[in-house]
Coordinates of C-alpha atoms in Angstrom, one line a residue:
Chain A
M1 CA -1.8 -26.8 -18.0
T2 CA 0.3 -26.9 -21.1
T3 CA 1.9 -23.5 -21.8
L4 CA 3.8 -22.2 -24.8
C5 CA 7.1 -22.4 -22.9
D6 CA 9.9 -23.7 -25.1
R7 CA 7.5 -25.2 -27.7
A8 CA 8.7 -22.9 -30.4
A9 CA 12.0 -21.3 -31.4
V10 CA 13.3 -18.6 -33.6
T11 CA 15.2 -20.5 -36.3
G12 CA 16.1 -17.7 -38.7
A13 CA 16.8 -14.0 -38.5
G14 CA 17.7 -11.4 -41.0
E15 CA 17.7 -7.7 -41.8
T16 CA 18.6 -5.3 -44.6
P17 CA 21.1 -2.5 -44.4
Y18 CA 19.4 0.4 -42.7
R19 CA 19.4 3.7 -44.6
R20 CA 17.9 7.2 -44.5
G21 CA 17.1 7.4 -48.2
T22 CA 16.0 4.6 -50.5
D23 CA 14.4 4.1 -53.8
K24 CA 13.2 0.6 -52.7
S25 CA 9.6 0.1 -51.8
A26 CA 8.4 -1.3 -48.5
L27 CA 7.7 -4.6 -50.3
Q28 CA 11.2 -4.8 -51.7
L29 CA 12.7 -4.2 -48.3
T30 CA 10.3 -6.8 -46.8
L31 CA 11.3 -9.4 -49.3
E32 CA 15.1 -8.7 -48.9
A33 CA 14.9 -9.1 -45.1
S34 CA 12.6 -12.1 -45.4
L35 CA 15.0 -13.9 -47.8
A36 CA 17.9 -13.2 -45.4
A37 CA 15.9 -14.8 -42.5
I38 CA 14.7 -17.8 -44.5
V39 CA 18.3 -18.5 -45.8
D40 CA 19.6 -18.1 -42.3
A41 CA 17.1 -20.8 -41.2
G42 CA 18.4 -23.1 -43.9
L43 CA 15.0 -22.9 -45.7
T44 CA 13.7 -21.7 -49.1
P45 CA 10.7 -19.4 -49.5
K46 CA 8.6 -22.5 -50.5
D47 CA 9.1 -23.9 -47.0
I48 CA 7.3 -21.0 -45.4
D49 CA 3.6 -21.9 -44.7
G50 CA 2.6 -19.2 -42.3
I51 CA 3.0 -15.5 -42.2
I52 CA 2.2 -12.7 -39.8
A53 CA 2.3 -9.4 -41.8
Y54 CA 2.5 -6.1 -40.0
A55 CA -1.0 -4.8 -39.3
G56 CA -1.6 -1.5 -41.0
G57 CA 1.6 -1.7 -43.1
A58 CA 2.0 -1.4 -46.8
V59 CA 2.7 -5.1 -47.3
V60 CA 0.1 -7.8 -46.9
A61 CA 0.6 -11.6 -46.6
E62 CA -0.6 -12.1 -50.2
D63 CA 2.3 -10.0 -51.5
L64 CA 4.8 -12.4 -50.0
M65 CA 2.9 -15.5 -51.1
T66 CA 2.8 -14.1 -54.6
N67 CA 6.5 -13.4 -54.7
F68 CA 7.4 -16.7 -53.1
G69 CA 5.2 -18.6 -55.6
S70 CA 3.6 -20.3 -52.6
R71 CA 0.8 -22.7 -53.4
D72 CA -0.2 -24.0 -49.9
F73 CA -0.2 -21.4 -47.2
R74 CA -1.7 -22.7 -44.0
F75 CA -1.7 -19.7 -41.6
S76 CA -2.0 -16.0 -41.9
A77 CA -2.6 -13.5 -39.1
T78 CA -1.9 -10.0 -38.0
T79 CA -1.3 -8.7 -34.5
P80 CA -2.6 -5.2 -34.6
M81 CA -0.7 -3.5 -31.7
G82 CA 1.4 -0.9 -33.5
G83 CA 5.0 -1.1 -32.3
A84 CA 4.1 -4.0 -30.0
S85 CA 3.0 -6.0 -33.1
A86 CA 6.4 -7.7 -33.9
V87 CA 6.9 -9.1 -30.4
A88 CA 3.2 -10.0 -30.1
A89 CA 3.6 -11.9 -33.4
L90 CA 6.2 -14.2 -31.7
Q91 CA 3.5 -15.4 -29.4
C92 CA 1.0 -15.8 -32.3
A93 CA 3.6 -17.7 -34.3
A94 CA 4.5 -20.0 -31.4
M95 CA 0.8 -20.8 -31.0
A96 CA 0.6 -21.7 -34.7
V97 CA 3.7 -23.9 -34.9
S98 CA 3.3 -25.6 -31.6
T99 CA -0.2 -26.8 -32.5
G100 CA 0.8 -28.0 -36.0
V101 CA -1.3 -25.4 -37.7
A102 CA 1.8 -24.3 -39.5
T103 CA 5.5 -25.4 -39.8
H104 CA 7.6 -22.3 -40.4
V105 CA 6.0 -18.9 -39.7
L106 CA 7.6 -15.8 -41.2
I107 CA 7.4 -12.5 -39.4
P108 CA 8.5 -9.8 -41.8
L109 CA 8.6 -6.0 -41.6
G110 CA 9.9 -3.6 -44.1
R111 CA 9.2 0.1 -44.3
D112 CA 10.3 3.2 -46.1
G113 CA 9.7 5.3 -42.9
Y114 CA 12.2 7.9 -43.9
S115 CA 11.7 8.1 -47.7
G116 CA 8.0 7.4 -47.7
S117 CA 5.3 8.8 -45.4
R118 CA 6.2 10.1 -42.0
I119 CA 4.5 9.1 -38.7
G120 CA 2.8 12.5 -38.3
S121 CA 0.9 12.0 -41.6
R122 CA 0.4 8.2 -41.2
I123 CA -1.2 8.2 -37.8
G124 CA -4.3 10.3 -38.6
Q125 CA -5.5 7.5 -40.9
M126 CA -5.1 4.6 -38.5
P127 CA -8.4 3.4 -37.1
Q128 CA -7.0 2.8 -33.6
F129 CA -6.4 6.6 -33.5
K130 CA -9.9 7.6 -34.5
I131 CA -10.8 8.9 -31.0
A132 CA -7.6 10.9 -30.8
A133 CA -8.3 12.2 -34.3
E134 CA -11.7 13.5 -33.4
F135 CA -11.0 15.0 -30.0
E136 CA -7.2 15.6 -29.7
A137 CA -5.9 16.3 -33.2
P138 CA -8.0 19.5 -33.5
V139 CA -6.4 21.0 -30.4
G140 CA -2.9 20.1 -31.6
A141 CA -2.0 16.5 -30.6
N142 CA -1.1 15.0 -33.9
A143 CA 1.8 12.6 -33.4
P144 CA 3.2 10.1 -30.9
A145 CA 5.6 12.7 -29.4
Q146 CA 2.7 14.9 -28.5
Y147 CA 0.5 12.0 -27.2
Y148 CA 3.2 10.6 -25.0
A149 CA 4.8 13.8 -23.7
P150 CA 2.0 14.2 -21.0
M151 CA 2.9 10.6 -19.7
A152 CA 6.5 11.6 -19.4
R153 CA 5.7 15.0 -17.8
R154 CA 3.4 13.3 -15.2
H155 CA 6.2 10.8 -14.4
M156 CA 8.7 13.7 -13.9
E157 CA 6.3 15.6 -11.7
L158 CA 5.3 12.6 -9.6
Y159 CA 8.6 10.9 -9.2
G160 CA 11.3 13.5 -9.9
T161 CA 12.4 11.8 -13.1
T162 CA 14.9 14.1 -14.8
R163 CA 16.1 15.0 -18.3
E164 CA 19.6 13.8 -17.3
Q165 CA 18.0 10.4 -16.9
F166 CA 16.4 10.6 -20.3
A167 CA 19.8 11.7 -21.7
E168 CA 21.4 8.6 -20.0
V169 CA 19.2 6.4 -22.2
A170 CA 19.9 8.3 -25.4
V171 CA 23.6 8.4 -24.8
T172 CA 23.8 4.6 -23.9
M173 CA 21.8 3.7 -27.1
R174 CA 24.2 5.8 -29.1
R175 CA 27.3 4.2 -27.6
H176 CA 25.9 0.7 -28.5
A177 CA 25.0 1.8 -32.0
M178 CA 28.6 2.8 -32.6
L179 CA 29.6 -0.8 -32.0
N180 CA 27.1 -1.9 -34.7
D181 CA 28.0 -1.5 -38.4
N182 CA 24.4 -1.7 -39.3
A183 CA 23.3 1.3 -37.1
L184 CA 22.5 4.6 -38.7
M185 CA 23.9 6.9 -36.0
Q186 CA 27.7 6.6 -35.8
H187 CA 28.9 9.8 -34.2
P188 CA 29.2 10.1 -30.4
M189 CA 26.5 11.8 -28.3
T190 CA 27.1 13.4 -24.9
V191 CA 24.6 14.4 -22.2
E192 CA 25.3 18.0 -23.2
D193 CA 24.5 17.1 -26.9
H194 CA 21.2 15.7 -25.7
H195 CA 20.3 18.8 -23.7
A196 CA 21.3 21.1 -26.6
S197 CA 19.1 19.2 -29.1
R198 CA 15.9 21.1 -30.0
L199 CA 12.7 20.7 -28.1
I200 CA 10.0 18.7 -30.0
A201 CA 7.2 18.1 -27.6
D202 CA 8.5 19.2 -24.1
P203 CA 9.7 17.2 -22.2
F204 CA 10.9 15.4 -25.4
R205 CA 13.9 16.8 -27.2
L206 CA 15.0 15.6 -30.6
F207 CA 17.4 13.2 -29.1
D208 CA 14.7 11.7 -26.9
C209 CA 12.9 10.6 -30.1
C210 CA 13.5 7.6 -32.3
L211 CA 14.7 7.7 -35.9
E212 CA 12.7 7.3 -39.0
S213 CA 14.5 5.0 -41.4
D214 CA 14.3 2.7 -44.4
G215 CA 14.9 -1.0 -44.1
G216 CA 13.5 -4.3 -43.2
A217 CA 13.9 -7.2 -40.7
A218 CA 12.4 -10.7 -40.5
V219 CA 12.5 -13.8 -38.3
V220 CA 11.3 -17.4 -38.9
V221 CA 9.6 -19.2 -36.0
S222 CA 9.5 -23.1 -36.1
A223 CA 8.3 -25.8 -33.7
A224 CA 10.9 -26.6 -31.1
D225 CA 11.3 -30.3 -32.0
R226 CA 11.8 -29.4 -35.7
A227 CA 14.1 -26.5 -34.7
R228 CA 16.6 -28.8 -33.2
D229 CA 17.3 -30.3 -36.6
M230 CA 17.8 -27.0 -38.3
P231 CA 21.2 -25.5 -39.1
R232 CA 21.3 -22.6 -36.6
A233 CA 21.1 -23.2 -32.8
P234 CA 17.5 -22.7 -31.9
I235 CA 16.6 -19.7 -29.7
F236 CA 13.7 -20.9 -27.7
L237 CA 10.6 -18.8 -26.9
S238 CA 10.0 -19.5 -23.2
G239 CA 7.7 -16.7 -22.0
M240 CA 5.4 -14.5 -24.0
G241 CA 2.6 -12.0 -23.2
V242 CA 0.7 -9.1 -24.6
G243 CA -1.3 -6.5 -22.7
H244 CA -3.3 -3.4 -23.3
P245 CA -3.3 -0.4 -20.9
D246 CA -6.5 0.8 -19.2
S247 CA -8.3 3.1 -21.7
P248 CA -6.4 1.7 -24.6
S249 CA -7.7 4.1 -27.2
T250 CA -6.9 7.3 -25.5
I251 CA -4.1 8.2 -23.1
T252 CA -6.0 11.2 -21.8
Q253 CA -8.6 9.1 -20.0
R254 CA -6.2 6.5 -18.6
P255 CA -6.5 6.2 -14.8
D256 CA -2.7 6.0 -14.4
L257 CA -0.8 7.7 -17.2
T258 CA 2.5 6.0 -16.2
R259 CA 1.4 2.4 -16.4
L260 CA 1.5 0.7 -19.8
G261 CA 0.1 -2.5 -21.2
L262 CA 3.5 -4.1 -20.6
A263 CA 2.7 -4.0 -16.8
K264 CA 0.0 -6.7 -17.5
A265 CA 2.0 -8.7 -20.1
A266 CA 5.3 -9.0 -18.2
P267 CA 4.2 -11.0 -15.2
R268 CA 2.5 -13.5 -17.5
A269 CA 5.7 -13.9 -19.6
F270 CA 8.0 -14.3 -16.5
E271 CA 5.6 -16.9 -15.1
M272 CA 5.4 -18.8 -18.4
A273 CA 9.2 -18.8 -18.7
G274 CA 9.8 -19.8 -15.1
V275 CA 12.6 -17.2 -14.8
I276 CA 13.2 -14.3 -12.5
H277 CA 14.6 -10.8 -13.3
D278 CA 18.1 -11.7 -12.2
D279 CA 18.2 -14.4 -14.9
I280 CA 17.9 -11.8 -17.7
D281 CA 21.3 -11.3 -19.3
V282 CA 20.3 -8.8 -22.0
A283 CA 17.2 -6.7 -22.7
E284 CA 16.0 -5.2 -26.0
I285 CA 13.4 -2.6 -25.0
Y286 CA 11.2 -0.8 -27.5
D287 CA 12.6 2.7 -27.4
C288 CA 10.4 5.0 -29.4
F289 CA 11.3 7.6 -26.8
T290 CA 13.9 7.7 -24.0
Y291 CA 11.1 7.9 -21.4
T292 CA 9.4 4.8 -22.8
V293 CA 12.5 2.8 -21.8
I294 CA 12.4 4.1 -18.3
C295 CA 8.7 3.4 -17.9
Q296 CA 9.0 -0.1 -19.3
L297 CA 11.8 -1.0 -17.0
E298 CA 9.3 -0.3 -14.2
D299 CA 6.4 -2.1 -15.9
L300 CA 8.7 -5.1 -16.5
G301 CA 9.4 -5.2 -12.7
F302 CA 13.1 -4.5 -12.8
C303 CA 12.4 -1.7 -10.3
A304 CA 9.3 -0.1 -8.6
K305 CA 7.1 2.4 -10.3
G306 CA 8.9 5.8 -10.2
E307 CA 12.4 4.3 -9.8
G308 CA 13.1 3.9 -13.5
G309 CA 15.0 7.2 -13.7
P310 CA 17.6 6.2 -11.0
F311 CA 17.7 2.7 -12.5
V312 CA 19.2 3.8 -15.8
E313 CA 21.9 5.9 -14.0
D314 CA 25.5 4.7 -13.4
G315 CA 25.8 2.6 -16.5
R316 CA 23.4 0.0 -15.4
I317 CA 21.9 -0.4 -18.9
G318 CA 25.2 -0.2 -20.7
L319 CA 27.1 -3.2 -22.2
D320 CA 29.1 -3.7 -19.0
G321 CA 26.1 -2.9 -16.7
A322 CA 23.8 -5.2 -14.8
L323 CA 21.2 -5.1 -17.5
P324 CA 22.7 -4.4 -21.0
T325 CA 19.8 -2.8 -22.9
N326 CA 19.4 -2.2 -26.6
T327 CA 22.7 -3.6 -27.5
H328 CA 22.1 -2.7 -31.2
G329 CA 21.4 0.9 -30.6
G330 CA 17.7 0.6 -30.6
L331 CA 15.1 2.7 -32.4
L332 CA 16.9 5.7 -31.0
S333 CA 20.3 5.1 -32.8
Q334 CA 20.1 2.0 -34.9
A335 CA 16.9 2.2 -37.0
H336 CA 13.1 2.0 -36.8
V337 CA 11.7 -1.3 -38.0
A338 CA 8.9 -1.2 -35.4
G339 CA 11.0 -3.2 -33.0
L340 CA 11.5 -6.3 -35.2
N341 CA 15.2 -5.1 -35.2
H342 CA 15.1 -5.7 -31.4
V343 CA 13.9 -9.3 -32.0
V344 CA 16.7 -9.9 -34.5
E345 CA 19.3 -8.4 -32.1
L346 CA 18.1 -10.6 -29.2
V347 CA 18.5 -13.7 -31.3
R348 CA 22.0 -12.5 -32.3
Q349 CA 23.0 -12.0 -28.7
L350 CA 21.7 -15.4 -27.6
R351 CA 23.5 -17.0 -30.5
G352 CA 26.7 -15.3 -29.5
D353 CA 26.8 -13.4 -32.8
G354 CA 26.9 -9.9 -31.3
G355 CA 30.5 -9.2 -32.4
A356 CA 31.9 -6.0 -30.7
R357 CA 28.7 -5.5 -28.8
Q358 CA 28.3 -9.1 -27.6
V359 CA 27.1 -9.5 -24.0
D360 CA 29.3 -12.0 -22.2
D361 CA 27.6 -15.4 -21.6
A362 CA 24.2 -14.2 -22.8
E363 CA 21.9 -17.2 -22.2
V364 CA 18.5 -15.6 -21.4
G365 CA 17.1 -12.4 -22.7
L366 CA 13.9 -10.4 -23.2
V367 CA 12.5 -8.2 -25.9
T368 CA 9.6 -5.9 -25.6
G369 CA 7.2 -4.0 -27.9
Y370 CA 5.3 -0.8 -27.3
G371 CA 2.7 0.4 -29.6
D372 CA -0.1 2.7 -30.5
L373 CA -1.4 4.4 -27.2
G374 CA 0.5 2.1 -24.8
D375 CA 0.0 -1.5 -25.9
G376 CA 2.7 -3.8 -24.7
S377 CA 4.3 -7.2 -25.7
I378 CA 7.1 -9.2 -24.4
A379 CA 9.1 -12.4 -25.3
I380 CA 11.6 -14.1 -23.1
M381 CA 14.1 -16.3 -25.0
H382 CA 17.0 -18.5 -24.2
R383 CA 19.6 -20.4 -26.2
Chain B
M1 CA -11.3 15.0 -40.4
N2 CA -11.5 18.0 -42.7
D3 CA -9.1 20.7 -43.4
T4 CA -10.5 24.2 -43.6
S5 CA -9.1 27.5 -44.5
R6 CA -7.6 27.6 -41.0
G7 CA -5.5 24.7 -42.3
K8 CA -6.1 22.7 -39.1
P9 CA -7.8 19.4 -38.6
L10 CA -11.4 19.9 -37.4
P11 CA -13.6 17.4 -35.6
T12 CA -16.0 15.4 -37.6
P13 CA -18.8 14.8 -35.0
S14 CA -20.5 11.4 -35.1
A15 CA -24.0 10.6 -34.0
E16 CA -22.4 9.5 -30.8
S17 CA -20.5 12.7 -30.1
R18 CA -22.6 15.4 -31.7
P19 CA -24.2 16.7 -28.5
Y20 CA -20.7 17.3 -27.0
W21 CA -19.7 19.4 -30.0
E22 CA -23.0 21.2 -30.2
G23 CA -22.7 22.0 -26.5
L24 CA -19.3 23.6 -27.0
Q25 CA -20.8 25.7 -29.8
Q26 CA -23.3 27.0 -27.3
H27 CA -20.5 27.5 -24.8
R28 CA -21.8 24.7 -22.5
L29 CA -20.0 21.6 -21.5
S30 CA -22.3 18.8 -22.4
L31 CA -21.0 15.4 -21.3
Q32 CA -22.4 11.9 -21.6
R33 CA -23.3 9.7 -18.7
C34 CA -25.0 6.3 -18.2
A35 CA -28.8 6.7 -18.2
S36 CA -29.0 3.7 -15.8
C37 CA -26.2 4.1 -13.2
K38 CA -25.3 7.8 -14.0
K39 CA -21.6 7.2 -14.4
P40 CA -20.1 10.0 -16.5
R41 CA -18.0 9.0 -19.5
H42 CA -15.8 10.8 -22.0
Y43 CA -15.0 10.4 -24.9
P44 CA -18.6 9.6 -26.0
R45 CA -19.3 5.9 -26.6
P46 CA -22.2 3.5 -26.7
M47 CA -21.7 1.4 -23.5
C48 CA -21.3 2.1 -19.8
D49 CA -18.2 0.3 -18.5
A50 CA -19.7 0.0 -15.0
C51 CA -23.1 -1.5 -15.7
F52 CA -22.9 -2.3 -19.5
S53 CA -26.1 -0.3 -20.2
L54 CA -26.3 0.8 -23.8
E55 CA -28.5 3.8 -22.8
G56 CA -26.7 7.1 -22.5
E57 CA -27.9 10.6 -21.7
W58 CA -26.3 14.1 -21.7
F59 CA -25.9 16.5 -18.8
E60 CA -24.4 19.9 -18.4
A61 CA -21.1 19.6 -16.5
S62 CA -19.0 22.2 -14.7
G63 CA -15.9 23.2 -16.6
K64 CA -13.8 23.4 -13.5
G65 CA -10.9 21.0 -13.0
T66 CA -7.3 20.6 -12.1
V67 CA -4.1 20.0 -14.1
H68 CA -3.2 16.3 -14.5
S69 CA -0.3 16.8 -16.9
W70 CA 0.8 18.9 -19.8
M71 CA 3.1 19.2 -22.8
V72 CA 4.6 22.0 -24.8
S73 CA 4.8 21.4 -28.6
H74 CA 7.7 23.1 -30.2
H75 CA 7.2 21.2 -33.5
A76 CA 4.2 21.3 -35.7
F77 CA 3.5 17.7 -36.8
H78 CA 0.5 19.1 -38.7
P79 CA 1.2 22.1 -40.9
G80 CA -1.9 23.8 -39.6
F81 CA -0.1 24.4 -36.2
A82 CA 3.1 25.9 -37.7
G83 CA 2.1 29.4 -36.7
D84 CA 1.2 28.3 -33.1
V85 CA 4.4 26.8 -31.8
P86 CA 5.3 26.7 -29.1
Y87 CA 1.9 25.9 -27.6
V88 CA 0.9 24.3 -24.3
L89 CA -1.7 21.5 -24.1
I90 CA -2.9 20.5 -20.7
T91 CA -4.6 17.3 -19.5
V92 CA -7.3 18.3 -17.0
D93 CA -9.1 16.2 -14.4
L94 CA -12.6 17.7 -14.6
D95 CA -14.4 17.8 -11.2
V96 CA -17.1 15.5 -12.7
G97 CA -14.5 12.7 -13.0
V98 CA -13.4 12.6 -16.6
R99 CA -10.5 14.3 -18.4
M100 CA -10.1 16.6 -21.3
V101 CA -7.0 17.8 -23.2
A102 CA -7.0 21.3 -24.6
P103 CA -4.7 24.4 -25.0
L104 CA -3.9 26.6 -22.1
V105 CA -5.0 30.2 -22.9
E106 CA -2.0 31.7 -21.0
N107 CA 0.3 29.4 -23.1
D108 CA 2.9 29.4 -20.3
A109 CA 4.0 26.1 -18.9
S110 CA 6.1 27.7 -16.2
Q111 CA 3.0 28.4 -14.2
L112 CA 1.8 24.8 -14.2
T113 CA 1.9 22.3 -11.4
L114 CA -0.1 19.1 -10.9
G115 CA -3.4 20.0 -9.3
L116 CA -3.5 23.6 -10.4
A117 CA -7.1 24.8 -10.7
V118 CA -8.3 25.6 -14.3
E119 CA -11.6 26.4 -15.9
L120 CA -13.0 25.6 -19.4
D121 CA -13.1 28.4 -21.9
Y122 CA -14.5 28.3 -25.5
N123 CA -12.6 29.0 -28.7
D124 CA -14.9 29.7 -31.6
V125 CA -12.7 28.8 -34.5
S126 CA -15.5 29.2 -37.1
T127 CA -19.3 29.7 -37.1
A128 CA -19.6 25.9 -37.1
V129 CA -16.9 24.8 -34.7
T130 CA -16.0 25.6 -31.1
L131 CA -13.0 24.0 -29.5
P132 CA -12.2 23.7 -25.8
R133 CA -9.4 25.6 -24.1
F134 CA -8.6 26.2 -20.4
R135 CA -7.7 29.2 -18.4
I136 CA -5.9 29.2 -15.0
H137 CA -8.6 29.7 -12.4
E138 CA -8.1 33.0 -10.6

């Protein structure tokens, strides 16, 4: 069977400066990031003939077509998986360009998540949360921290996962952010700082939670044969997958609270790519919460269920560790562009453009997305 | 979802879920099950995921169950809960085989362990709406 392995590549990547405070709209941020990615690919906006806009975002494909003055768009789609959408869009784009439906597909995402509406007020209007809105919002579950905290608590009670292990994730992301000029959080964080941060939804403290920020990121995906003639070294998409957890519309009814959609997506992606875990040089893992990283490391298969806590100890996910993770600082300490910043960072690492945070000899890497009530997505890439 | 004078989000029952909310109002736990294979399901929905029957029926269930997980909210993400923090929400495995999430009347997470026995209680928040809550079973 023909698979998507190596039939498409990321040929352009860009992002805006990240801020907490902006007078720019989500559309302006989206256009700024899109232009950076398109120029990086050696293209002009008129060359883009496909787009995967962020489902549920403020910007729709037509906004970009209008601003680009495009006359002949051939492909438009959305991948409605919340924070898993950006990585799911890579698979969707690869399908479009490898079949000739489109030539260059843009995946843009801009948001004024700090200056505009916050997650607690956005989420109640999202249709994928309608069950939670009827049955769980009235008793006091109104935001992701509150929905996900019982998953983390169950993991702690079953497997002995500790707040020290959560802190290890937060502190590592911060250390990486401090090597990245375009990361919001630039002051050091210790384990003690983490423990002293205020409780939000126990077991989550403030420093277990991702940032809200203003900014945008974008990538261009092109067919592999065309990518070889483009200016930047292509970063090939070798393995991709998406997955929904059991009981995808409510965590409460999920048979196993600690198993995410990624547990289904990851084996598909590794099989498609033909690589094993030891081949992965760098991982960009959707870190809406510290716990989410620990859980995804298990669901990815880097360790058994319940062993994610010990896995992150002893510097294993640091730049010099066995699995350098979130080299840009992640959603926890760089910025929150729904994980498209993770895609941009993986491309940078595999191009060798990581600067002070470059992982030595990074040839193969993976990026994950996590969205809504546990949806998962993954892309394995190589240079 | 409507805001009332309590300032909290209240449920908007649908045709599908109305018997559940009406049951709570009458201090009964009315749950849905498949009319064909009798598999209980929650939250209410049109189809049985075991036999794909579109016929549902309602039955009166025991409010007894055990703790599956919990969280303690110290931050009010909805302004209606600002006066309640910190508050404990528990996820409960009901004996009938579905789960519910609701506040813990004792509001003390230090007493909680996985498997702790709890029992449904009823919180009449207005003449029209009753919300579930749980007490630790003595």
